[in-house]
């Protein structure tokens, strides 16, 4: 894989280190971390550094964009995590669902506070995740218009804005951005397939071949249904281009166009609901 461009990106420049330190400071202030991941790649859309930064804080994993993923796989993944919700941040109504889950996870903490005479403990949460998993969409969904901004907290270098979701829970108004894990070429490939990494930085032919091979193996019939081709043929990509008449002026298959249109179909789920990283058990 030495020629794989994905591995050449330096994802850890100085400003990342600074952002990481800042996030660590913010994480200290919360009772629970809401980690957003993409349901189509539940592991590759996480960053293992978070577990270290989280320092044993309770963590709710939200598998977002569940509307785009394979439902059976999503359930397997969901059940593999201690605390997990499967959501569509665009269409679901998530305020109550998330608040209730947070309260359930922090039930002991709430009871202890009550026993110590604190009548109304407000739970603080922060959303974190790699770019494009839907952090802003989820915050807007949870917060909606009725939410009022809570006061700034003293003692924090940069005043943080907490948004009161309801009487029990408040949320940091800006999410923590984790860097994607693309040093591992396979993760890079998966992130690129769902459109989290820009096309310019990778070999799109390699990417589309990977995607097609996976679909033929794991979702037989999808490619045939979309493009009307025999999935077992040699040169699947060329056959798709030929069948769809994606040709260049000399009447040969326009490979660049075919790559780009198939990738577009994959990313916009025209091919179907797909989980690109299957759950393989313990
Ligand atoms: N299909 C689908 N798209 C989503 C969902 N949540 C977010 N998106 C889309 O994903 C893209 C990235 O979302 P955004 O909230 O900006 O991600 P952020 O970078 O993590 O803040 C946007 O185009 C959203 O509309 C979801 O649950 N389902
Ligand atoms: Mg955002």
PDB file of C-alpha atoms in Angstrom, residues 22-33 53-54 57 109 121-126 153-162 170 172:
ATOM      1  CA  UNK A  22      -8.532  22.232  24.353  1.00  0.00           C
ATOM      2  CA  UNK A  23     -10.913  19.330  23.964  1.00  0.00           C
ATOM      3  CA  UNK A  24      -9.329  17.571  26.928  1.00  0.00           C
ATOM      4  CA  UNK A  25     -10.009  20.651  29.033  1.00  0.00           C
ATOM      5  CA  UNK A  26     -13.609  20.775  27.865  1.00  0.00           C
ATOM      6  CA  UNK A  27     -14.131  17.078  28.468  1.00  0.00           C
ATOM      7  CA  UNK A  28     -13.202  17.598  32.119  1.00  0.00           C
ATOM      8  CA  UNK A  29     -16.258  19.807  32.489  1.00  0.00           C
ATOM      9  CA  UNK A  30     -18.819  17.320  31.310  1.00  0.00           C
ATOM     10  CA  UNK A  31     -20.616  14.424  32.967  1.00  0.00           C
ATOM     11  CA  UNK A  32     -21.005  12.513  29.743  1.00  0.00           C
ATOM     12  CA  UNK A  33     -19.455  12.433  26.294  1.00  0.00           C
ATOM     13  CA  UNK A  53      -8.996  11.670  26.483  1.00  0.00           C
ATOM     14  CA  UNK A  54     -12.318  10.597  27.953  1.00  0.00           C
ATOM     15  CA  UNK A  57     -16.086   9.342  31.574  1.00  0.00           C
ATOM     16  CA  UNK A 109     -24.742  10.046  39.661  1.00  0.00           C
ATOM     17  CA  UNK A 121     -28.217  18.400  39.451  1.00  0.00           C
ATOM     18  CA  UNK A 122     -27.876  19.578  35.885  1.00  0.00           C
ATOM     19  CA  UNK A 123     -26.057  17.092  33.711  1.00  0.00           C
ATOM     20  CA  UNK A 124     -23.572  18.410  31.194  1.00  0.00           C
ATOM     21  CA  UNK A 125     -22.868  16.768  27.877  1.00  0.00           C
ATOM     22  CA  UNK A 126     -20.564  17.427  24.958  1.00  0.00           C
ATOM     23  CA  UNK A 153     -19.364  29.627  33.371  1.00  0.00           C
ATOM     24  CA  UNK A 154     -16.688  31.417  35.309  1.00  0.00           C
ATOM     25  CA  UNK A 155     -13.246  29.892  35.669  1.00  0.00           C
ATOM     26  CA  UNK A 156     -12.873  28.830  32.090  1.00  0.00           C
ATOM     27  CA  UNK A 157     -10.330  30.607  29.933  1.00  0.00           C
ATOM     28  CA  UNK A 158     -12.581  30.970  26.959  1.00  0.00           C
ATOM     29  CA  UNK A 159     -16.175  31.385  27.982  1.00  0.00           C
ATOM     30  CA  UNK A 160     -18.022  28.289  26.970  1.00  0.00           C
ATOM     31  CA  UNK A 161     -21.635  28.433  25.943  1.00  0.00           C
ATOM     32  CA  UNK A 162     -23.889  25.856  27.470  1.00  0.00           C
ATOM     33  CA  UNK A 170     -27.248  21.065  29.139  1.00  0.00           C
ATOM     34  CA  UNK A 172     -21.856  22.506  25.045  1.00  0.00           C
TER      35      UNK A 172
END
